[in-house]
Amino acid sequence: MESLANQFTTSEVTIRKDLAALEQNGLVLRRHGGAILAPGESKEIIEKVSKRKMSIAQAAAALIKDHDRILIDSGNTTHAMVSFLKAKRGLVVMTNSLSTAQDVLDLEPEPTLLMTGGTWDVHSQSFQGAMAEQMVSSYNFDLAFVGASGLDLSRGTTTFNELTQLTLAMTKVARKTVVLAESEKFQRKMPNLELSWQQITTLITDDQISESAHKTLTDMGIAVEIVTI
């Protein structure tokens, strides 16, 4: 980690965060002190994944109107939304992510920023815990934007992380909950349920989603917005 931080002139915390994000997307395998490329991965695949995330993030940002009150959960795709909020006015934004918060503060006009506080979780690089849940529950929001490590047609969004209560708390105080996830997440088997489909209003995904998955979700009353890659 130290050598990577020196090479890229950044902190070890940033390196760990970037490696965790790459691992989550199946691009690297983390090893003690660093990481190795996942078998069969290439620069072309990395760029394609990045394009998917940005397209999904842009579609999510388009749902936001001036003066909306929004929640942005931690995650790479949700974080990418912020760059598309530059034209929005009078926003109130709450997040549990320091990196998202910093980018929100860089926007012009600057939104009102609220932080959840709570206990710092190294794995998700975000604030979690009872204090964060209590803070979120003190407000009402128009939209909550959350990501997903995995998608299970029979259950909902899934994750390896057992800290799922904050995301659930976000859905309870938002009029609509929007999930941002690439279609490949349907192939990822995760043990822990984060949100059931009944708690989700909209799924924004890419055009590789199968027809059967699309139909199953729409039959459940979920709005599926598909971006073309």
Short mmCIF file of N, CA and C in Angstrom, two decimals, residues 10-125:
data_model
loop_
_atom_site.label_atom_id
_atom_site.label_comp_id
_atom_site.label_asym_id
_atom_site.label_seq_id
_atom_site.Cartn_x
_atom_site.Cartn_y
_atom_site.Cartn_z
N THR A 10 -0.61 9.95 -3.30
CA THR A 10 -1.88 10.03 -2.59
C THR A 10 -1.74 9.27 -1.28
N SER A 11 -2.82 9.17 -0.53
CA SER A 11 -2.76 8.51 0.78
C SER A 11 -3.07 7.02 0.67
N GLU A 12 -2.65 6.27 1.67
CA GLU A 12 -2.96 4.84 1.71
C GLU A 12 -4.47 4.61 1.83
N VAL A 13 -5.17 5.54 2.50
CA VAL A 13 -6.62 5.43 2.63
C VAL A 13 -7.28 5.48 1.25
N THR A 14 -6.81 6.41 0.41
CA THR A 14 -7.35 6.53 -0.95
C THR A 14 -7.06 5.28 -1.76
N ILE A 15 -5.83 4.74 -1.63
CA ILE A 15 -5.47 3.52 -2.36
C ILE A 15 -6.37 2.37 -1.94
N ARG A 16 -6.61 2.22 -0.64
CA ARG A 16 -7.48 1.14 -0.16
C ARG A 16 -8.89 1.29 -0.72
N LYS A 17 -9.38 2.52 -0.74
CA LYS A 17 -10.72 2.79 -1.25
C LYS A 17 -10.82 2.43 -2.73
N ASP A 18 -9.81 2.84 -3.50
CA ASP A 18 -9.82 2.56 -4.94
C ASP A 18 -9.73 1.06 -5.22
N LEU A 19 -8.89 0.36 -4.46
CA LEU A 19 -8.76 -1.08 -4.64
C LEU A 19 -10.06 -1.80 -4.26
N ALA A 20 -10.71 -1.31 -3.20
CA ALA A 20 -11.99 -1.91 -2.79
C ALA A 20 -13.03 -1.73 -3.89
N ALA A 21 -13.03 -0.55 -4.52
CA ALA A 21 -13.98 -0.29 -5.60
C ALA A 21 -13.70 -1.19 -6.80
N LEU A 22 -12.42 -1.35 -7.15
CA LEU A 22 -12.05 -2.21 -8.27
C LEU A 22 -12.40 -3.67 -8.00
N GLU A 23 -12.19 -4.08 -6.73
CA GLU A 23 -12.53 -5.46 -6.37
C GLU A 23 -14.03 -5.69 -6.43
N GLN A 24 -14.79 -4.70 -5.98
CA GLN A 24 -16.25 -4.81 -5.99
C GLN A 24 -16.78 -5.00 -7.41
N ASN A 25 -16.08 -4.40 -8.36
CA ASN A 25 -16.49 -4.50 -9.76
C ASN A 25 -15.86 -5.69 -10.47
N GLY A 26 -15.14 -6.53 -9.72
CA GLY A 26 -14.57 -7.73 -10.29
C GLY A 26 -13.36 -7.50 -11.16
N LEU A 27 -12.69 -6.34 -10.98
CA LEU A 27 -11.56 -6.00 -11.84
C LEU A 27 -10.23 -6.42 -11.26
N VAL A 28 -10.14 -6.52 -9.93
CA VAL A 28 -8.90 -6.96 -9.30
C VAL A 28 -9.23 -7.94 -8.18
N LEU A 29 -8.22 -8.66 -7.74
CA LEU A 29 -8.32 -9.51 -6.56
C LEU A 29 -7.37 -8.94 -5.53
N ARG A 30 -7.88 -8.55 -4.38
CA ARG A 30 -7.03 -7.94 -3.36
C ARG A 30 -6.17 -9.00 -2.69
N ARG A 31 -4.93 -8.63 -2.46
CA ARG A 31 -3.97 -9.47 -1.76
C ARG A 31 -3.32 -8.63 -0.67
N HIS A 32 -2.67 -9.29 0.28
CA HIS A 32 -2.03 -8.57 1.37
C HIS A 32 -1.04 -7.55 0.80
N GLY A 33 -1.28 -6.29 1.13
CA GLY A 33 -0.38 -5.23 0.68
C GLY A 33 -0.65 -4.69 -0.70
N GLY A 34 -1.70 -5.18 -1.39
CA GLY A 34 -1.98 -4.68 -2.72
C GLY A 34 -3.07 -5.46 -3.42
N ALA A 35 -2.93 -5.64 -4.74
CA ALA A 35 -3.94 -6.35 -5.52
C ALA A 35 -3.34 -6.83 -6.83
N ILE A 36 -4.03 -7.79 -7.46
CA ILE A 36 -3.63 -8.28 -8.77
C ILE A 36 -4.84 -8.19 -9.70
N LEU A 37 -4.60 -8.10 -11.01
CA LEU A 37 -5.69 -8.07 -11.97
C LEU A 37 -6.48 -9.37 -11.91
N ALA A 38 -7.80 -9.24 -11.97
CA ALA A 38 -8.65 -10.43 -12.04
C ALA A 38 -8.43 -11.11 -13.39
N PRO A 39 -8.52 -12.43 -13.44
CA PRO A 39 -8.29 -13.16 -14.69
C PRO A 39 -9.21 -12.67 -15.80
N GLY A 40 -8.61 -12.42 -16.97
CA GLY A 40 -9.39 -12.05 -18.14
C GLY A 40 -9.77 -10.60 -18.22
N GLU A 41 -9.38 -9.78 -17.24
CA GLU A 41 -9.74 -8.37 -17.28
C GLU A 41 -8.76 -7.60 -18.16
N SER A 42 -9.21 -6.48 -18.68
CA SER A 42 -8.37 -5.66 -19.54
C SER A 42 -8.78 -4.21 -19.42
N LYS A 43 -7.97 -3.33 -19.99
CA LYS A 43 -8.28 -1.90 -19.97
C LYS A 43 -9.61 -1.63 -20.64
N GLU A 44 -9.90 -2.36 -21.73
CA GLU A 44 -11.16 -2.16 -22.46
C GLU A 44 -12.36 -2.43 -21.56
N ILE A 45 -12.29 -3.50 -20.75
CA ILE A 45 -13.39 -3.84 -19.86
C ILE A 45 -13.54 -2.79 -18.78
N ILE A 46 -12.42 -2.33 -18.23
CA ILE A 46 -12.46 -1.30 -17.19
C ILE A 46 -13.14 -0.05 -17.71
N GLU A 47 -12.78 0.38 -18.94
CA GLU A 47 -13.37 1.58 -19.51
C GLU A 47 -14.86 1.39 -19.76
N LYS A 48 -15.26 0.18 -20.17
CA LYS A 48 -16.67 -0.11 -20.43
C LYS A 48 -17.48 -0.03 -19.15
N VAL A 49 -16.96 -0.59 -18.07
CA VAL A 49 -17.64 -0.53 -16.79
C VAL A 49 -17.81 0.91 -16.35
N SER A 50 -16.76 1.71 -16.51
CA SER A 50 -16.81 3.11 -16.13
C SER A 50 -17.87 3.85 -16.92
N LYS A 51 -17.97 3.57 -18.21
CA LYS A 51 -18.97 4.23 -19.05
C LYS A 51 -20.37 3.85 -18.60
N ARG A 52 -20.57 2.60 -18.24
CA ARG A 52 -21.88 2.17 -17.75
C ARG A 52 -22.27 2.95 -16.50
N LYS A 53 -21.34 3.02 -15.56
CA LYS A 53 -21.63 3.71 -14.31
C LYS A 53 -21.99 5.17 -14.55
N MET A 54 -21.21 5.84 -15.41
CA MET A 54 -21.46 7.25 -15.67
C MET A 54 -22.80 7.46 -16.37
N SER A 55 -23.17 6.58 -17.28
CA SER A 55 -24.45 6.69 -17.98
C SER A 55 -25.61 6.49 -17.01
N ILE A 56 -25.47 5.52 -16.13
CA ILE A 56 -26.50 5.27 -15.12
C ILE A 56 -26.60 6.45 -14.16
N ALA A 57 -25.46 6.98 -13.75
CA ALA A 57 -25.44 8.13 -12.85
C ALA A 57 -26.10 9.34 -13.48
N GLN A 58 -25.84 9.57 -14.76
CA GLN A 58 -26.43 10.70 -15.46
C GLN A 58 -27.95 10.57 -15.54
N ALA A 59 -28.43 9.36 -15.80
CA ALA A 59 -29.87 9.13 -15.85
C ALA A 59 -30.51 9.36 -14.49
N ALA A 60 -29.82 8.97 -13.44
CA ALA A 60 -30.34 9.19 -12.09
C ALA A 60 -30.42 10.68 -11.77
N ALA A 61 -29.39 11.42 -12.13
CA ALA A 61 -29.37 12.86 -11.87
C ALA A 61 -30.49 13.58 -12.60
N ALA A 62 -30.89 13.05 -13.75
CA ALA A 62 -31.96 13.67 -14.53
C ALA A 62 -33.31 13.60 -13.82
N LEU A 63 -33.44 12.72 -12.83
CA LEU A 63 -34.69 12.61 -12.06
C LEU A 63 -34.83 13.72 -11.03
N ILE A 64 -33.74 14.42 -10.77
CA ILE A 64 -33.72 15.42 -9.70
C ILE A 64 -34.14 16.78 -10.25
N LYS A 65 -35.05 17.44 -9.54
CA LYS A 65 -35.52 18.77 -9.91
C LYS A 65 -34.94 19.81 -8.97
N ASP A 66 -34.97 21.05 -9.39
CA ASP A 66 -34.54 22.15 -8.53
C ASP A 66 -35.29 22.07 -7.20
N HIS A 67 -34.57 22.34 -6.11
CA HIS A 67 -35.12 22.41 -4.75
C HIS A 67 -35.51 21.04 -4.18
N ASP A 68 -35.13 19.98 -4.84
CA ASP A 68 -35.37 18.65 -4.27
C ASP A 68 -34.48 18.40 -3.06
N ARG A 69 -34.99 17.57 -2.17
CA ARG A 69 -34.21 17.10 -1.02
C ARG A 69 -33.85 15.65 -1.30
N ILE A 70 -32.55 15.36 -1.37
CA ILE A 70 -32.13 14.03 -1.81
C ILE A 70 -31.14 13.39 -0.84
N LEU A 71 -31.18 12.07 -0.81
CA LEU A 71 -30.21 11.25 -0.08
C LEU A 71 -29.32 10.55 -1.10
N ILE A 72 -28.01 10.58 -0.88
CA ILE A 72 -27.08 9.85 -1.74
C ILE A 72 -26.27 8.91 -0.87
N ASP A 73 -26.55 7.62 -1.00
CA ASP A 73 -25.82 6.61 -0.25
C ASP A 73 -24.41 6.46 -0.82
N SER A 74 -23.50 5.93 -0.02
CA SER A 74 -22.13 5.74 -0.48
C SER A 74 -22.09 4.73 -1.62
N GLY A 75 -21.12 4.87 -2.50
CA GLY A 75 -20.99 3.96 -3.63
C GLY A 75 -20.40 4.68 -4.82
N ASN A 76 -19.79 3.93 -5.72
CA ASN A 76 -19.14 4.53 -6.88
C ASN A 76 -20.13 5.16 -7.85
N THR A 77 -21.21 4.46 -8.15
CA THR A 77 -22.16 4.98 -9.13
C THR A 77 -22.96 6.14 -8.56
N THR A 78 -23.37 6.03 -7.30
CA THR A 78 -24.09 7.14 -6.68
C THR A 78 -23.19 8.37 -6.57
N HIS A 79 -21.92 8.15 -6.26
CA HIS A 79 -20.96 9.26 -6.20
C HIS A 79 -20.86 9.96 -7.55
N ALA A 80 -20.89 9.18 -8.63
CA ALA A 80 -20.75 9.74 -9.97
C ALA A 80 -21.90 10.68 -10.33
N MET A 81 -23.03 10.57 -9.64
CA MET A 81 -24.16 11.46 -9.90
C MET A 81 -23.83 12.92 -9.70
N VAL A 82 -22.96 13.19 -8.73
CA VAL A 82 -22.73 14.57 -8.30
C VAL A 82 -22.27 15.46 -9.45
N SER A 83 -21.45 14.93 -10.34
CA SER A 83 -20.94 15.75 -11.44
C SER A 83 -22.04 16.19 -12.40
N PHE A 84 -23.21 15.57 -12.32
CA PHE A 84 -24.32 15.93 -13.20
C PHE A 84 -25.34 16.84 -12.50
N LEU A 85 -25.01 17.34 -11.33
CA LEU A 85 -25.94 18.18 -10.57
C LEU A 85 -25.61 19.67 -10.66
N LYS A 86 -24.70 20.03 -11.54
CA LYS A 86 -24.21 21.42 -11.59
C LYS A 86 -25.30 22.42 -11.94
N ALA A 87 -26.29 22.02 -12.70
CA ALA A 87 -27.33 22.96 -13.13
C ALA A 87 -28.51 23.01 -12.16
N LYS A 88 -28.49 22.17 -11.13
CA LYS A 88 -29.61 22.11 -10.19
C LYS A 88 -29.49 23.21 -9.14
N ARG A 89 -30.61 23.82 -8.81
CA ARG A 89 -30.61 24.91 -7.83
C ARG A 89 -31.42 24.53 -6.59
N GLY A 90 -30.96 25.04 -5.46
CA GLY A 90 -31.70 24.89 -4.22
C GLY A 90 -31.77 23.49 -3.67
N LEU A 91 -30.81 22.64 -4.01
CA LEU A 91 -30.85 21.26 -3.54
C LEU A 91 -30.46 21.16 -2.07
N VAL A 92 -31.05 20.19 -1.40
CA VAL A 92 -30.60 19.77 -0.07
C VAL A 92 -30.12 18.33 -0.23
N VAL A 93 -28.86 18.09 0.11
CA VAL A 93 -28.25 16.78 -0.11
C VAL A 93 -27.72 16.22 1.20
N MET A 94 -28.16 15.02 1.55
CA MET A 94 -27.58 14.31 2.69
C MET A 94 -26.84 13.09 2.18
N THR A 95 -25.65 12.83 2.73
CA THR A 95 -24.88 11.67 2.35
C THR A 95 -24.10 11.13 3.54
N ASN A 96 -23.69 9.88 3.44
CA ASN A 96 -22.84 9.27 4.46
C ASN A 96 -21.42 9.06 3.92
N SER A 97 -21.13 9.67 2.77
CA SER A 97 -19.83 9.51 2.11
C SER A 97 -19.05 10.81 2.13
N LEU A 98 -17.82 10.77 2.63
CA LEU A 98 -16.98 11.98 2.66
C LEU A 98 -16.63 12.44 1.26
N SER A 99 -16.31 11.51 0.37
CA SER A 99 -15.92 11.90 -0.99
C SER A 99 -17.10 12.52 -1.73
N THR A 100 -18.30 11.98 -1.53
CA THR A 100 -19.49 12.58 -2.14
C THR A 100 -19.74 13.96 -1.57
N ALA A 101 -19.60 14.10 -0.26
CA ALA A 101 -19.81 15.40 0.38
C ALA A 101 -18.85 16.45 -0.17
N GLN A 102 -17.60 16.09 -0.36
CA GLN A 102 -16.62 17.04 -0.87
C GLN A 102 -16.99 17.51 -2.27
N ASP A 103 -17.43 16.59 -3.12
CA ASP A 103 -17.82 16.96 -4.48
C ASP A 103 -19.08 17.81 -4.48
N VAL A 104 -19.99 17.56 -3.56
CA VAL A 104 -21.20 18.38 -3.44
C VAL A 104 -20.83 19.82 -3.10
N LEU A 105 -19.87 19.99 -2.21
CA LEU A 105 -19.43 21.33 -1.81
C LEU A 105 -18.76 22.08 -2.95
N ASP A 106 -18.26 21.36 -3.93
CA ASP A 106 -17.61 21.99 -5.08
C ASP A 106 -18.60 22.45 -6.14
N LEU A 107 -19.87 22.09 -5.99
CA LEU A 107 -20.88 22.46 -6.98
C LEU A 107 -21.21 23.94 -6.89
N GLU A 108 -21.57 24.51 -8.03
CA GLU A 108 -22.08 25.87 -8.11
C GLU A 108 -23.39 25.84 -8.88
N PRO A 109 -24.49 26.34 -8.31
CA PRO A 109 -24.62 26.88 -6.96
C PRO A 109 -24.51 25.77 -5.91
N GLU A 110 -23.95 26.12 -4.77
CA GLU A 110 -23.66 25.12 -3.74
C GLU A 110 -24.94 24.68 -3.04
N PRO A 111 -25.23 23.37 -3.03
CA PRO A 111 -26.41 22.87 -2.31
C PRO A 111 -26.22 22.98 -0.80
N THR A 112 -27.32 22.81 -0.08
CA THR A 112 -27.23 22.65 1.36
C THR A 112 -26.81 21.21 1.64
N LEU A 113 -25.72 21.05 2.36
CA LEU A 113 -25.17 19.71 2.60
C LEU A 113 -25.44 19.26 4.03
N LEU A 114 -25.94 18.05 4.16
CA LEU A 114 -26.14 17.42 5.46
C LEU A 114 -25.34 16.12 5.50
N MET A 115 -24.65 15.89 6.61
CA MET A 115 -23.90 14.64 6.79
C MET A 115 -24.60 13.77 7.82
N THR A 116 -24.56 12.46 7.59
CA THR A 116 -25.22 11.56 8.54
C THR A 116 -24.45 11.43 9.85
N GLY A 117 -23.13 11.64 9.81
CA GLY A 117 -22.33 11.31 10.98
C GLY A 117 -22.39 9.81 11.22
N GLY A 118 -21.95 9.38 12.39
CA GLY A 118 -21.99 7.96 12.71
C GLY A 118 -20.61 7.36 12.85
N THR A 119 -20.53 6.05 12.74
CA THR A 119 -19.28 5.31 12.89
C THR A 119 -18.67 5.04 11.52
N TRP A 120 -17.37 5.35 11.37
CA TRP A 120 -16.71 5.16 10.08
C TRP A 120 -16.48 3.68 9.81
N ASP A 121 -16.99 3.21 8.65
CA ASP A 121 -16.82 1.82 8.23
C ASP A 121 -15.76 1.76 7.14
N VAL A 122 -14.65 1.10 7.43
CA VAL A 122 -13.52 1.05 6.49
C VAL A 122 -13.91 0.32 5.21
N HIS A 123 -14.69 -0.74 5.33
CA HIS A 123 -15.03 -1.55 4.16
C HIS A 123 -15.80 -0.74 3.12
N SER A 124 -16.81 -0.01 3.56
CA SER A 124 -17.64 0.76 2.63
C SER A 124 -17.16 2.19 2.46
N GLN A 125 -16.14 2.58 3.26
CA GLN A 125 -15.63 3.95 3.22
C GLN A 125 -16.77 4.95 3.42
#
